[in-house]
Each structure stands twice: as C-alpha cells, then as structure tokens.
Amino acid sequence: MINLLRYLKNFKFSIGVSLLLIAIRALAELYLPTLSADMVNIGIVNRDIEYILHVGSWMLIITAAGIAAFILAGYLSSKATAGFARILREEVFSRVESFSLQEFDRFGTASLINRTTNDITQVQNFLVFALRMIVMVPILGAGCIVLAFSRDAILALVFVVVTPVILAVIFFFMRQGLPLFKIMQEKLDRLNLIVREGLTGIRVIRAFNRDSYEKQRFERANFEYAATGLRVNRLMEAMTPLITLIMNLSIIAIVWFGGIRIDLGFTNVGDLMAFIQYAMQVLYSFIAISRMFLIIPRATASAARINEVLNTKPQILDGPAEKQPQDQKTRGHVEFKDVTFRYPEAKRPVLRNISFRAGPGEVTAIIGSTGSGKSTLVHLMLRLYDVDSGSILIDGVDVREMPQKSLREKISFVPQKTILFSGTILDNICYGREDAGSEEVLRAAEIAQAMEFISEMKDGFSSPVAQGGKNLSGGQRQRLAIARALLKKADIYIFDDSFSALDYATEARLRRALAQEMAGATLFIISQRINTVKNADRIIVLDKGRIAGIGTHEELMASCDIYREIVVSQLSEEETA
Amino acid sequence: MSKEGRQSAIKAMPVRLGGRIMLSAPGKKAKNFKGTIMRLLQYLRPHSFSLLIVFALAVCGTVFSILGPKILGRATTLFFNGMMDRLRGVPDAGIDFELVGKIMLLLTGIYILSEAFNYLGQFIMAGVVQKIVYTMREEVYQKLTRLPLKFFDTYTHGEILSRVTNDMDLIGSTLGQSLTHLISSIVTVAGVMAMMLIISPAMTLIALLTLPLWYLITTKITRYSQKMFVDQQRELGELNSHIEEAYGGHIIVKSFGNEEKVIQRFKEINERLYDAGWRALFISGIIMPLINFVNNMGYVLVCIVGAVFVIQGRIAIGDMQAFIQYSRNFKEPIIQFANVANIIQATIAAAERVFELLDEEEEKADSPHALTLFAPRGEVKFENVTFGYSADATLIKNMNIAVKAGQTVAIVGPTGAGKTTLVNLLMRFYEISGGRITIDGIDIREIKRGTLRGIFGMVLQDTWLFQGTIRDNIAYGKEGATDEEIRRAAAAARADHFIRTLPGGYDTVLNEEASNISQGQKQLLTIARAILADPAILILDEATSNVDTRTELLIQKAMADLMKGRTSFVIAHRLSTIKDADMILVMNEGEVVEKGTNAELLALNGFYAALHKSRFAVEEAI
C-alpha cells in the first residue's frame, strides 16, 4: 500500500492543505460542546441572555467556518484521489501493454483486467475514506479525551473503563465475523459455479435427463449458502445493539458519577452536558476506526496485486535502433538456428534444436499434434517470447537485435484464437493500417473470402462487430482476421491454424487466392489438416518439440514415419489408392 | 453523531464486508413499481406472524430508546436544581440521590430492554429473510429447468446468473436491513416529534425551521450527484470494456504493434473518467457535511432558545438537554429515508428482473397421456416438418425423411450451417411449427420429454463436463452405474488407458474449465458417457479440432463402435462416413437444401456436388 502512495506526490500540496482544513473542521466540531457548556455554566446560571446570544452567534460562525473548510477540503481531496486513480490506472495499463506474452501469461487476462479496474477502485475508495477519516477521527477522539480530562479528570476515568470494553467487543466481532464472510464467499462461488455449469451444459443435462441430479446439487449449495448467511447475519446483527448498549450505559455512568461530583462541588451541570457529548464523539471515533479495520485488509490485498503488476518488468526489451534499411531482394528471409525454448516453470523445453530457413515466395507449412510446439514456434518469430538458446534471424538480423516495433512491422499474423474488436467490420479489417485505401480493403476481403458474407450484411463494411465478434460465426470471424492480416503490408504472413472454422470449399478457394495474390511474400501456415499443408513448398513436421522431418509432401511420404502416420489417420478409411 | 446515525454506521458494516455495497444502481429503475411490490409482499405472507412479531419488537425497541433522553434529562434537572438551590443558599439543599438512583436504574432497564428487543427482532428477521431468499432462489432454479432452450439461447449466461445471485442477494439484504430500519425510522420520527412537542411546542417549531433547507440539500444535491454518478459509471463502463478488449486481444495488439494506439485511447477515456470521477466524489462527499451543517445550525438555535427558555423558567434544564438530543435524533431517520428509498428503488428493479424470469413462457407441458416408457428400435420419420427460429424466417419447409432403425444419416454443409437445428428438433428442445416427427411411428410430442431425451445419445464437439471426478462425469449417462460398468464404458471409448495414467485415476477431479485434461481426452469421456447411457439413437459430431492425431484415431474408432446397431445422425466431416451413410442431409444457412445418398446427390449436380468436388477432390486423388 505504502508503495502506491508514491503516486500521490503530484498532489502533495492539495492533500496537505485538505488535511489541514479537515483538522480545522474537527477543531470546530470540538469547540461547539465547549461553547454550549459555557452557555449553561455562565449564561443560564447568571441569567445573562446577552451572553447567551453572544455565545450563540459564535457557535454559528464556527459552524459555518467548519463547513467551509470541509467543502474546500473535499474539493481538493476529490481532485487528488481521482487524479491518483487516473495516474495509477495509466501506469498499470501501460505496464501491461509493455508485457510480452511471458509476463502476460503469468497473470492471465481475467486477473489483469481485475487488477486494472476493481483493484484500483478499491485502493481509491480506501484513499477517499482515509483522507476523510484518518485525520478527522484521531483529532476528534484525542481532542475529546483531552477536553474531557481537562474538564474533570476523575470523571474522565469512565473512558478508561469503557474504552477497552468497546475495543474488546469490536475485536470479538472482527475475529468471529471475518472468517465467516470468507466462508460465505466460498459458498456463493460454489452456487455460482453450479448455476453456470447448468447453463453451459443445458443441452447435455436435458439430453441425459439429469435435471433432478442437477437440482440436488443446486439445492445443497443453496441451502449451505443460506445457512452460512443466516449465521453471519445473526452474529453481526448483535454488534449494533451491543455497542449502543455499552454507549448508553456509559452515559448513565457519567451522569451518575457526574451527579456525585456536582454534589461535591467539583464540577457543574454545563460541564456534565459537554462531557456527555464528548463521550459520544469518542465512542463514535472507535466505530469509525473499526470500520477502517474492515476496509484496510481489502485495500492492502488490492494494493499488493497492483504492485505485483507494477513490479513486473517486461523481460523482452528492444534491440538497438534500426539497422540499415533492407533492400527489396533480401526481405522476407527467416532463419531458425538451433532454437530451444522452454516456458518458465515448465519441466521440459517445448521446442528443441529447431533449425530451418524460409524465404520470399515460399509457403512453409507446419504440422504436428497438439502440444508439439507449432504455435510457440511462430510466437518466437514474433518475439512474443525470447528463445533460451540458438537464434532467430529475420533478413539476417537477430530478432533480439532490432526494435520490437520494426520486427512486428515485417510480420503479419493471424493467431489461432480469433480476436476481433468492437467497432465495425471496416475498423477490424483496418486494424493494422488505418490509412488503407478502399481498393486495398476490398482486395484483402476478397482474398480472405469475406466479401460474400460482408456484402450480404445490411450495412456491409459498416456493420457492427460486437465485443469479441460474438455476432459473427466462427468462420466469419476467422475470415475477418485473415483480411485484417492481409491488409497489413508485411513481408512475412503467418496463419496459425486459421482455416479451422472454414469449410473445405471456402478453405480451398482461400488458399488458391493466397497463392496467387501473395506470391512474393513469405507464408507460414500451421494446420492439423493434411489437405491444408500438402501443397506447401516446405512442410515442417513437429513432434514433441523436435523437427521430425522437413520436405515436400512427396519427400515426407517417403521418408517421415510420423508424417505418414498423420496422413493415414486422416485418410485412413478413404480409398487411399 | 446521534444514535440513529451511529446505528446506520454500524449497520453498514456487514453489508460492506460481504462485498456488496448497496448503491442505487443508476438507470435501473423499476417499470412497474407497485405491481412488483405487491408481488414481493406475496413472499412475505407465509411469514406474516413472524413479521408481526419483528415489527412489534422494532416498535417497542424504538419507543424505549426514545424515552431515554427524557428520563436522563430528569436527572440533569435534579442536579441543576440542587446546585442552583445551593447557590441561592437554600438550607439542606443538595441532590436527591435516592431519586437519581431510581432514575438511573430505570434507565438501565429501559436501555437493556430496548437493545434486547432490537436484537431479537433482527434475529427473527434474519431467519425469515434467509427462508424467503432460499425459496425464491429455489423457485427461480426450478423455473430454469422448465424454460425452453430458446430462453437460454436468447439471454447471456451472465444475465441469467446475475438474477440467481446478485439480484437475489440485494432483495435479501434489503428485506433484512432496510425494512426493519424503515419501521424503526418511522417510529423514531413520530416518537421524537411527540417528545419534542411535549417539552416545548415553540422550540419544536424552531427545530423544524431547518427542515426546508435540509429538504433542498437532500433533493437538489442528491439529484445532481446521481447525475454525476451516472456519468462516472458510463465512463467506467467504457474504460472497462476498452481494458477487456485490449487485454483479451493482447497478442493481436502486440503483433500489429498497436500498443501506443491502445494506450492513447485508454488515456482519452481515463481523462474523461477522472473528470466525471472527481465531481462525483466531491458532490457525494459534501452531502453529509452539508446536512450536518444544517443540523448544527438547528442545534445552535435550539441551544440559544432553550437557554433563554430555561432562564425564563418555561422549561427545565434537563428538558433542554433532552431536546437537543431529540432534535438531532429526529433528522437522522429522515436522512436515512433518502438512502433507504434509493436502496428500495434498486431492490424493486432487481425483484422485477427476477419476476420477469419467473414469468417467461415455459416449455409446453407434456400431455397427460404421454408415454413414459418407450424402448424404440430407432425408426425416425419427419413428416411435412416446418420450422423456423422466428415466425418470419422459415428454415425447414415441408421436410420428409424416413430413417430405418440402425441406419446412418450424414449431415453435411459449410460451417455455421445450423446443424444444431436438427438436434434441437429431434430432442424437442424447440417446437416445430408444422408437421410431425415420429420415432417408431409415435409422434415425439406424445412421449414425455424426459423419456424422449433418454432415447438419444449425444457426442458433440463442445464437450460438456462438470466439476467433479472422472467417474462421476462418465456415470452421468446412467444413474446408479456400477464401477465395473463405468470402467467397461471407458474401455469401450478407449479412455480407460489414459484415465489410469492420471495421478488420481477415475477419481481425478476435473477442474472448472476441465483444463487438466486435453480436448481429445474430454471427447473420449463424452463418448464413454454416451456408451454407458446406451441410447437407441445417436447424435454425433465428427469434428475434432485441437486434437492430436493419435487421439483422433481413438475417437474415430470409439465412435464407429458406438454407432454399430444404432440409428445415428452424424454431423459428418469425413468422406468415408458420408459415402457409407444411408442418407445425406445437405444443409446451408440453416436450411436443408438437398437430401439423398451420395450417388443420388452427385447425380443431382447441385450444392452437394460442388461441395464434394472442392472438398474431397484432393483426398480422393491420394
């Protein structure tokens, strides 16, 4: 938490002034009972109406000054806390944007979203609360105690008795309540899980007639959640009456002992009345403090999660600035030299001793079973991860020796999982090049076989794409992602299993168009389908992270067992003749 | 801070702890406020006796706590008079401690009773509320089981889920806290008002002078602050969806080198959020102090007038002290009203959403004469079947097909051609709008849904497994299956081997996303599940993506075994399946465009022929 407060330093002045103003307001609040005591002790006792009016107008002035101070303080602190949250959010967001997949995977998307949104809101809420309370409450509490002792030190001993009792009560409820709240959250999570499973699996549940089984699961979870909720409520509801009771009893004690003190002549009625008001303030301070105990753990947990992001430095750093611009002929060359890569915390390398070359005008296909490292291989080319040993050269330069931006400008990529952004179809296609001319857009859509469905849509290229492209079918999404990659002018194009949602006819047309239109580029196609890869200039067969064979379809059929096995498995029962 | 204020401060705690901060959700106004309240009250009715007791306890507790200051004031008066008498030199003057003692005892009793009543009321209320929420949640869940699939295809899971949990929790906490709070607030206002009038009508009038100011603050500023909060919420929503997209598409942002553009956009929204945010913070932060300020002015006025009245002998000093306490006490509940009103607004909106769900049209009830036992051979017929998801878009028109028991029907078509439609119709997840579907000559509408669905086995590409052991997941296909049956089904599905290599074997617990086993292994498990269920008719999806070739081979073999002797509808991807099929249904854009055998369709030289050519030309060449 303390760590994050460094982002407050731009607001030092506003915060300092607002704390001062809040202190002023606290003092004003304290002064009121004192004045009212004077009103009784001097005004009423002496029957001096003029004095009463005089003190009364002072009270009004002080009240007004208090509120003015507070409003100004509120203005300053609101701007400071909102500004703090803005800076923090920006820091976290830009940091995440700088992460390579290596750091990104460590947190996971959902967790990072949470850290950038909810966690920062938590910390901000705490700060708002802290600025309002942390100064106000101690000043009020301490001030009351000092004033109470100065009025009548003996009577003030009531505080000495009551304070530990109240603290013990608060401590007891925290101690009992907090674990229960945790259990309740777990039960709620369980309930959520069961309902969510029921929703996603609805067809299966109904097909298997397992409604009653699901109902039992739900009933049990629902019952447990309700039972825990009841326990929590019944426990926590006791806290209010108990604390109120203690307060009221201590007021009775003050009045009783105060009466004795008045009788003995040590104090007077006005002081006693002021005393009761001080007591109320002190007790209220305790409650405010106990609330702080509830907020602090959540805020610190959030702060820790935010710090974790901020303390994570991206491992992948830019190479030295631009080397000499490449001339036309040498662009699009890729070379893997004995590349080995292991995911952090993985036991075995996912890629081992990978070496190959690819050049412009060539189609390189990569085939292999899941987990054989196909996607990892192209991710390394994009330098989304760094290799452990060996090197990857693009146009003769190690990818670590150039800025990431210029590396990625050379490569256009369609990832395995299609990702679209909310906006229009056009926005999505132009994601890589906003300045593209309409002819180029049309051509990219044409090659990607996307024209047909786009033109059938009501608004054509301006049709909206929902978040994640949910309003499009899998095949449509894939074709848009391909069009997007094609529009970006690059030397190297990578299609990572990007045809899987297309039917064979569309895929065949797409591949034909690619071969014609992208003749000068370096193409990488990853697939599990023999059909997709068999016409490539070079097929790389990956098996458990190693290259099991490189060559054309015919060469591999002759020489590579694993390749043949894949071919047979896919065409086994067909007339392989 | 008066007692009411303190109470609300403490009461706010459990709510915050649970992580459900009760805020009136902007823009979520109820449509039919009155109707929804009446309906919500229906749920309270069975508990009316308990509720009556709760209300009685709340009233008693509040009344007792109202008596407190007045009685306490009597002690102060005794002190003051004693002291004044002594000042004036009255002989034997002093404080009557016997009387004070009695007053103190009375007070102690009253305070203890008051809080005891309060707690007892809350204790009973908590039980009632949990029961009500439990029943409502149960009712919603039951309702979900009766809703047609159309409902689940229309609403997102998040929407439905939030009705079962969030909305329900909001209803619960409102019933539990705001309701009793409302009652004690009303009693407090009335009681305090009465006590103030008893002490001094003139001073009461002065105390009420601040009311208009106060009204102005709560209505005007609250309205303004709500507007600010709506603004803030909107910007926050936009920022959140931007973050979600940027993080979700991290790999694309990176590979297209668009980091700076994304950050730029973030900064723009963040700036707007800051602007709306500090305003909302500021306005919401000054409401309470402003109200406090008005209260303090009232306090000062009451002090001045009270002091003058005491001097004039119109009221006792203890009464002045009591009056000061009352004048503070009596505004807090009114402040609470504004709060409670917002919470109730949000709650009614939540209740309305829940009721909306409860009012959704259900699946047509099974006819009373529907068959409950039915073991068909597996003959399926479509007679003049017409169907569309909406009335204006007919997908299937007058379709006639006849499948004999044990035959295989291949469903072929481009992706997204709506092959699930067939599943929806066969299992009667959706109702056809014309014609009839029969199994062994019996209209499926004459069969109980449960029985009908038991006839089918389904192995789809999106495997559904739940959190639980592998054993439980396979046994899902048959209630009360023995371990031996489960093992045999797994063996037949070629899953036994991999299951036994897992550290926990059959007791391995699949996690929420079932990400601890591979996609192919999941598919094998669903096949095992279908084998164990031993259905007469199968619906299979041949598609296997993200599956390695060896596992794919296993899946093919297991599927082939499963299909032996059963009528099968196969969403076909493999040429051999299609060629061997007894009938091919060609679908496009959700419509059945052609049907027949491979030879017939090729001869037709239509959509299928074109599809066949592009798709299998290469395969056949090998």
CSV table of N, CA and C in Angstrom, one decimal, chain B residues 325-389:
chain,number,residue,atom,x,y,z
B,325,GLN,N,-30.8,16.5,22.2
B,325,GLN,CA,-30.7,15.1,21.7
B,325,GLN,C,-31.8,14.7,20.7
B,326,TYR,N,-33.0,15.1,21.1
B,326,TYR,CA,-34.1,14.7,20.2
B,326,TYR,C,-34.0,15.4,18.8
B,327,SER,N,-33.6,16.7,18.9
B,327,SER,CA,-33.6,17.5,17.6
B,327,SER,C,-32.6,16.9,16.7
B,328,ARG,N,-31.5,16.2,17.3
B,328,ARG,CA,-30.6,15.6,16.4
B,328,ARG,C,-31.1,14.2,15.9
B,329,ASN,N,-31.7,13.5,16.8
B,329,ASN,CA,-32.2,12.2,16.5
B,329,ASN,C,-33.3,12.2,15.4
B,330,PHE,N,-34.0,13.3,15.4
B,330,PHE,CA,-35.2,13.2,14.5
B,330,PHE,C,-34.8,13.5,13.1
B,331,LYS,N,-33.7,14.1,12.8
B,331,LYS,CA,-33.3,14.3,11.4
B,331,LYS,C,-32.6,13.1,10.8
B,332,GLU,N,-31.9,12.4,11.6
B,332,GLU,CA,-31.1,11.2,11.1
B,332,GLU,C,-32.1,10.2,10.3
B,333,PRO,N,-33.2,9.9,11.0
B,333,PRO,CA,-34.1,8.9,10.2
B,333,PRO,C,-34.5,9.5,8.9
B,334,ILE,N,-34.8,10.8,8.9
B,334,ILE,CA,-35.2,11.3,7.6
B,334,ILE,C,-34.1,11.2,6.5
B,335,ILE,N,-32.9,11.5,7.0
B,335,ILE,CA,-31.8,11.3,6.1
B,335,ILE,C,-31.7,9.9,5.6
B,336,GLN,N,-32.0,9.0,6.5
B,336,GLN,CA,-32.0,7.6,6.2
B,336,GLN,C,-33.0,7.2,5.1
B,337,PHE,N,-34.2,7.9,5.2
B,337,PHE,CA,-35.2,7.7,4.2
B,337,PHE,C,-34.7,7.8,2.8
B,338,ALA,N,-34.0,8.9,2.6
B,338,ALA,CA,-33.4,9.1,1.3
B,338,ALA,C,-32.6,7.9,0.8
B,339,ASN,N,-31.8,7.5,1.7
B,339,ASN,CA,-30.9,6.3,1.5
B,339,ASN,C,-31.7,5.1,1.2
B,340,VAL,N,-32.6,4.8,2.2
B,340,VAL,CA,-33.5,3.6,2.0
B,340,VAL,C,-34.3,3.7,0.8
B,341,ALA,N,-34.8,4.9,0.4
B,341,ALA,CA,-35.6,5.0,-0.8
B,341,ALA,C,-34.8,4.6,-2.0
B,342,ASN,N,-33.5,5.0,-2.0
B,342,ASN,CA,-32.7,4.6,-3.2
B,342,ASN,C,-32.5,3.1,-3.2
B,343,ILE,N,-32.2,2.5,-2.0
B,343,ILE,CA,-32.0,1.1,-2.0
B,343,ILE,C,-33.2,0.3,-2.4
B,344,ILE,N,-34.4,0.8,-1.9
B,344,ILE,CA,-35.6,0.1,-2.3
B,344,ILE,C,-35.9,0.2,-3.8
B,345,GLN,N,-35.6,1.4,-4.3
B,345,GLN,CA,-35.7,1.5,-5.8
B,345,GLN,C,-34.9,0.4,-6.5
B,346,ALA,N,-33.7,0.3,-6.1
B,346,ALA,CA,-32.8,-0.7,-6.7
B,346,ALA,C,-33.3,-2.1,-6.5
B,347,THR,N,-33.8,-2.3,-5.3
B,347,THR,CA,-34.3,-3.7,-4.9
B,347,THR,C,-35.5,-4.0,-5.8
B,348,ILE,N,-36.4,-3.1,-5.9
B,348,ILE,CA,-37.6,-3.3,-6.7
B,348,ILE,C,-37.2,-3.7,-8.1
B,349,ALA,N,-36.3,-2.9,-8.7
B,349,ALA,CA,-35.8,-3.2,-10.0
B,349,ALA,C,-35.2,-4.6,-10.1
B,350,ALA,N,-34.5,-5.0,-9.0
B,350,ALA,CA,-33.9,-6.4,-9.0
B,350,ALA,C,-35.0,-7.4,-8.9
B,351,ALA,N,-36.0,-7.1,-8.1
B,351,ALA,CA,-37.1,-8.1,-7.9
B,351,ALA,C,-37.9,-8.2,-9.3
B,352,GLU,N,-38.0,-7.1,-9.9
B,352,GLU,CA,-38.7,-7.1,-11.2
B,352,GLU,C,-38.0,-8.0,-12.2
B,353,ARG,N,-36.6,-7.9,-12.2
B,353,ARG,CA,-35.9,-8.7,-13.1
B,353,ARG,C,-36.1,-10.2,-12.8
B,354,VAL,N,-36.1,-10.5,-11.5
B,354,VAL,CA,-36.4,-11.9,-11.1
B,354,VAL,C,-37.8,-12.3,-11.5
B,355,PHE,N,-38.8,-11.5,-11.3
B,355,PHE,CA,-40.1,-11.9,-11.7
B,355,PHE,C,-40.3,-12.0,-13.2
B,356,GLU,N,-39.6,-11.2,-13.9
B,356,GLU,CA,-39.6,-11.3,-15.4
B,356,GLU,C,-39.2,-12.7,-15.8
B,357,LEU,N,-38.1,-13.2,-15.1
B,357,LEU,CA,-37.6,-14.5,-15.4
B,357,LEU,C,-38.7,-15.5,-15.0
B,358,LEU,N,-39.3,-15.3,-13.9
B,358,LEU,CA,-40.4,-16.3,-13.4
B,358,LEU,C,-41.6,-16.3,-14.3
B,359,ASP,N,-41.7,-15.2,-15.1
B,359,ASP,CA,-42.9,-15.1,-16.0
B,359,ASP,C,-42.6,-15.6,-17.4
B,360,GLU,N,-41.4,-15.9,-17.7
B,360,GLU,CA,-41.0,-16.4,-19.0
B,360,GLU,C,-41.9,-17.6,-19.4
B,361,GLU,N,-42.2,-17.7,-20.7
B,361,GLU,CA,-43.0,-18.7,-21.1
B,361,GLU,C,-42.3,-20.1,-21.0
B,362,GLU,N,-43.0,-21.1,-20.5
B,362,GLU,CA,-42.3,-22.4,-20.2
B,362,GLU,C,-42.5,-23.3,-21.4
B,363,GLU,N,-41.7,-24.4,-21.3
B,363,GLU,CA,-41.9,-25.4,-22.3
B,363,GLU,C,-43.3,-25.9,-22.2
B,364,LYS,N,-43.9,-26.3,-23.3
B,364,LYS,CA,-45.3,-26.8,-23.3
B,364,LYS,C,-45.2,-28.1,-22.4
B,365,ALA,N,-46.2,-28.1,-21.5
B,365,ALA,CA,-46.2,-29.3,-20.6
B,365,ALA,C,-46.4,-30.6,-21.4
B,366,ASP,N,-45.9,-31.7,-20.9
B,366,ASP,CA,-46.1,-33.0,-21.5
B,366,ASP,C,-47.6,-33.3,-21.4
B,367,SER,N,-48.1,-33.9,-22.5
B,367,SER,CA,-49.5,-34.3,-22.4
B,367,SER,C,-49.7,-35.4,-21.3
B,368,PRO,N,-50.8,-35.4,-20.7
B,368,PRO,CA,-51.0,-36.3,-19.6
B,368,PRO,C,-51.0,-37.8,-20.0
B,369,HIS,N,-51.2,-38.0,-21.3
B,369,HIS,CA,-51.2,-39.4,-21.8
B,369,HIS,C,-49.9,-39.7,-22.4
B,370,ALA,N,-48.9,-38.8,-22.3
B,370,ALA,CA,-47.6,-39.0,-22.9
B,370,ALA,C,-46.9,-40.3,-22.4
B,371,LEU,N,-46.2,-41.0,-23.3
B,371,LEU,CA,-45.6,-42.2,-22.9
B,371,LEU,C,-44.4,-42.0,-21.9
B,372,THR,N,-44.4,-42.8,-20.9
B,372,THR,CA,-43.2,-42.6,-20.0
B,372,THR,C,-42.2,-43.7,-20.2
B,373,LEU,N,-42.7,-44.9,-20.7
B,373,LEU,CA,-41.7,-45.9,-21.0
B,373,LEU,C,-41.7,-46.2,-22.5
B,374,PHE,N,-40.6,-46.3,-23.1
B,374,PHE,CA,-40.6,-46.4,-24.6
B,374,PHE,C,-39.2,-46.9,-24.9
B,375,ALA,N,-39.1,-48.1,-25.5
B,375,ALA,CA,-37.8,-48.6,-26.0
B,375,ALA,C,-37.9,-48.8,-27.5
B,376,PRO,N,-37.6,-47.8,-28.2
B,376,PRO,CA,-37.8,-47.9,-29.7
B,376,PRO,C,-36.7,-48.7,-30.4
B,377,ARG,N,-37.0,-49.1,-31.6
B,377,ARG,CA,-36.0,-49.7,-32.4
B,377,ARG,C,-35.1,-48.6,-33.0
B,378,GLY,N,-35.7,-47.5,-33.2
B,378,GLY,CA,-34.9,-46.4,-33.7
B,378,GLY,C,-35.3,-45.9,-35.1
B,379,GLU,N,-36.6,-46.1,-35.4
B,379,GLU,CA,-37.0,-45.6,-36.8
B,379,GLU,C,-37.5,-44.2,-36.6
B,380,VAL,N,-36.9,-43.3,-37.4
B,380,VAL,CA,-37.2,-41.9,-37.3
B,380,VAL,C,-37.8,-41.3,-38.6
B,381,LYS,N,-38.9,-40.6,-38.4
B,381,LYS,CA,-39.5,-40.0,-39.6
B,381,LYS,C,-39.8,-38.6,-39.4
B,382,PHE,N,-39.6,-37.8,-40.4
B,382,PHE,CA,-40.0,-36.4,-40.5
B,382,PHE,C,-41.1,-36.3,-41.5
B,383,GLU,N,-42.3,-35.9,-41.1
B,383,GLU,CA,-43.4,-35.8,-42.0
B,383,GLU,C,-43.8,-34.3,-42.1
B,384,ASN,N,-43.6,-33.8,-43.3
B,384,ASN,CA,-44.0,-32.4,-43.6
B,384,ASN,C,-43.5,-31.4,-42.5
B,385,VAL,N,-42.3,-31.6,-42.0
B,385,VAL,CA,-41.9,-30.8,-40.9
B,385,VAL,C,-41.5,-29.4,-41.4
B,386,THR,N,-42.1,-28.4,-40.7
B,386,THR,CA,-41.8,-27.0,-41.0
B,386,THR,C,-41.2,-26.3,-39.7
B,387,PHE,N,-40.2,-25.6,-39.8
B,387,PHE,CA,-39.6,-25.0,-38.6
B,387,PHE,C,-38.8,-23.7,-38.9
B,388,GLY,N,-38.9,-22.8,-38.0
B,388,GLY,CA,-38.1,-21.6,-38.1
B,388,GLY,C,-37.9,-21.0,-36.7
B,389,TYR,N,-36.7,-20.4,-36.4
B,389,TYR,CA,-36.5,-19.9,-35.0
B,389,TYR,C,-37.4,-18.8,-34.7
